[in-house]
Amino acid sequence: KMTWAPFFYWNEQQLKVRVNISLVHKGYKLAKKEMDDELEDSLESLAQVVSSPDLWIEDPLERGQLQFLNNLELIHFRSHFNDHEDPVSKRHLYRTWHRNSGARSYDG
């Protein structure tokens, strides 16, 4: 299922952003469509901004901890990690989406 949605929109109170750069690239590839230069430039500019270490706040999760992030208020990223080889010690990560409306999926 494909979802077409604007990156930026104004909800009459504040600017909202909805973007997952890698999913945009994958979506265009699946749709067999070419991105125009403006979109390519926009994605590259956005990637440069969000990858700037000056804007990062690192918050490593420890065993048993929960982390709640508001996708409408915060750009977040899950960094790479080295998992244990022992299956008993491997990481278990559950992702859930909590919202007031829409489906219980990434796109809602």
mmCIF file of C-alpha atoms in Angstrom:
data_model
loop_
_atom_site.group_PDB
_atom_site.id
_atom_site.type_symbol
_atom_site.label_atom_id
_atom_site.label_comp_id
_atom_site.label_asym_id
_atom_site.label_seq_id
_atom_site.Cartn_x
_atom_site.Cartn_y
_atom_site.Cartn_z
ATOM 1 C CA LYS A 1 0.000 0.000 0.000
ATOM 2 C CA MET A 2 1.362 3.419 -0.949
ATOM 3 C CA THR A 3 0.656 6.622 0.887
ATOM 4 C CA TRP A 4 1.046 10.029 -0.725
ATOM 5 C CA ALA A 5 1.305 12.791 1.865
ATOM 6 C CA PRO A 6 2.944 16.217 2.032
ATOM 7 C CA PHE A 7 6.183 16.592 3.997
ATOM 8 C CA PHE A 8 5.232 19.932 5.458
ATOM 9 C CA TYR A 9 1.792 21.256 6.288
ATOM 10 C CA TRP A 10 0.242 23.912 8.478
ATOM 11 C CA ASN A 11 -2.562 22.738 10.756
ATOM 12 C CA GLU A 12 -3.704 26.308 11.540
ATOM 13 C CA GLN A 13 -1.653 26.256 14.771
ATOM 14 C CA GLN A 14 1.815 25.068 13.877
ATOM 15 C CA LEU A 15 4.007 23.651 11.133
ATOM 16 C CA LYS A 16 3.888 19.861 10.980
ATOM 17 C CA VAL A 17 6.437 17.644 9.247
ATOM 18 C CA ARG A 18 6.017 14.081 8.079
ATOM 19 C CA VAL A 19 9.042 12.497 6.458
ATOM 20 C CA ASN A 20 11.011 9.301 6.272
ATOM 21 C CA ILE A 21 13.654 9.939 3.636
ATOM 22 C CA SER A 22 14.408 6.280 2.968
ATOM 23 C CA LEU A 23 10.708 5.462 2.552
ATOM 24 C CA VAL A 24 10.321 8.276 0.027
ATOM 25 C CA HIS A 25 13.146 6.806 -2.053
ATOM 26 C CA LYS A 26 11.696 3.281 -1.730
ATOM 27 C CA GLY A 27 8.210 4.518 -2.621
ATOM 28 C CA TYR A 28 9.355 6.183 -5.810
ATOM 29 C CA LYS A 29 11.316 3.068 -6.736
ATOM 30 C CA LEU A 30 8.280 0.820 -6.128
ATOM 31 C CA ALA A 31 6.061 3.187 -8.115
ATOM 32 C CA LYS A 32 8.658 3.222 -10.895
ATOM 33 C CA LYS A 33 8.583 7.008 -10.859
ATOM 34 C CA GLU A 34 11.413 9.500 -11.048
ATOM 35 C CA MET A 35 11.777 12.215 -8.441
ATOM 36 C CA ASP A 36 12.095 15.701 -9.824
ATOM 37 C CA ASP A 37 15.216 17.753 -9.050
ATOM 38 C CA GLU A 38 13.367 19.891 -6.510
ATOM 39 C CA LEU A 39 12.376 16.853 -4.441
ATOM 40 C CA GLU A 40 15.857 15.316 -4.702
ATOM 41 C CA ASP A 41 17.405 18.602 -3.520
ATOM 42 C CA SER A 42 14.872 18.905 -0.711
ATOM 43 C CA LEU A 43 15.571 15.377 0.531
ATOM 44 C CA GLU A 44 19.318 15.976 0.413
ATOM 45 C CA SER A 45 18.977 19.260 2.314
ATOM 46 C CA LEU A 46 16.750 17.652 4.918
ATOM 47 C CA ALA A 47 19.185 14.727 5.311
ATOM 48 C CA GLN A 48 22.036 17.179 5.896
ATOM 49 C CA VAL A 49 20.091 19.062 8.550
ATOM 50 C CA VAL A 50 18.865 16.022 10.476
ATOM 51 C CA SER A 51 22.282 14.329 10.358
ATOM 52 C CA SER A 52 24.023 17.300 11.954
ATOM 53 C CA PRO A 53 25.546 16.188 15.289
ATOM 54 C CA ASP A 54 24.899 19.710 16.628
ATOM 55 C CA LEU A 55 21.190 18.857 16.664
ATOM 56 C CA TRP A 56 21.420 15.369 18.203
ATOM 57 C CA ILE A 57 20.392 14.333 21.654
ATOM 58 C CA GLU A 58 21.461 10.785 22.372
ATOM 59 C CA ASP A 59 19.267 8.786 24.723
ATOM 60 C CA PRO A 60 20.435 5.170 24.861
ATOM 61 C CA LEU A 61 17.864 2.673 26.071
ATOM 62 C CA GLU A 62 18.820 0.268 28.802
ATOM 63 C CA ARG A 63 17.276 -3.136 29.428
ATOM 64 C CA GLY A 64 13.685 -2.794 30.623
ATOM 65 C CA GLN A 65 13.304 0.872 29.668
ATOM 66 C CA LEU A 66 10.522 2.376 27.573
ATOM 67 C CA GLN A 67 10.809 5.381 25.328
ATOM 68 C CA PHE A 68 7.853 7.397 24.053
ATOM 69 C CA LEU A 69 8.437 9.772 21.149
ATOM 70 C CA ASN A 70 5.910 12.067 19.533
ATOM 71 C CA ASN A 71 6.418 11.701 15.783
ATOM 72 C CA LEU A 72 4.549 14.964 15.243
ATOM 73 C CA GLU A 73 6.932 16.923 17.471
ATOM 74 C CA LEU A 74 10.332 15.261 17.151
ATOM 75 C CA ILE A 75 12.494 13.818 14.414
ATOM 76 C CA HIS A 76 14.075 10.663 15.783
ATOM 77 C CA PHE A 77 16.412 7.979 14.578
ATOM 78 C CA ARG A 78 17.354 4.562 15.847
ATOM 79 C CA SER A 79 21.112 4.164 15.529
ATOM 80 C CA HIS A 80 22.956 0.981 14.588
ATOM 81 C CA PHE A 81 23.925 -1.468 17.308
ATOM 82 C CA ASN A 82 25.787 -4.730 17.720
ATOM 83 C CA ASP A 83 23.461 -7.431 18.981
ATOM 84 C CA HIS A 84 24.520 -10.428 21.043
ATOM 85 C CA GLU A 85 25.216 -13.692 19.251
ATOM 86 C CA ASP A 86 23.556 -15.654 22.069
ATOM 87 C CA PRO A 87 19.809 -15.859 21.223
ATOM 88 C CA VAL A 88 18.929 -15.547 24.929
ATOM 89 C CA SER A 89 20.723 -12.190 25.121
ATOM 90 C CA LYS A 90 19.475 -10.713 21.836
ATOM 91 C CA ARG A 91 17.644 -7.410 21.873
ATOM 92 C CA HIS A 92 13.848 -7.377 21.863
ATOM 93 C CA LEU A 93 12.341 -4.191 20.508
ATOM 94 C CA TYR A 94 8.618 -3.610 20.246
ATOM 95 C CA ARG A 95 7.385 -0.583 18.343
ATOM 96 C CA THR A 96 3.844 0.612 18.815
ATOM 97 C CA TRP A 97 1.979 3.603 17.463
ATOM 98 C CA HIS A 98 -0.441 5.466 19.715
ATOM 99 C CA ARG A 99 -2.840 7.867 18.060
ATOM 100 C CA ASN A 100 -6.305 9.290 18.483
ATOM 101 C CA SER A 101 -7.465 8.245 15.020
ATOM 102 C CA GLY A 102 -6.448 6.072 12.094
ATOM 103 C CA ALA A 103 -5.259 2.497 11.850
ATOM 104 C CA ARG A 104 -2.730 0.785 14.123
ATOM 105 C CA SER A 105 0.025 0.904 11.534
ATOM 106 C CA TYR A 106 2.997 3.072 10.622
ATOM 107 C CA ASP A 107 0.927 5.152 8.212
ATOM 108 C CA GLY A 108 -2.196 5.167 10.378
#
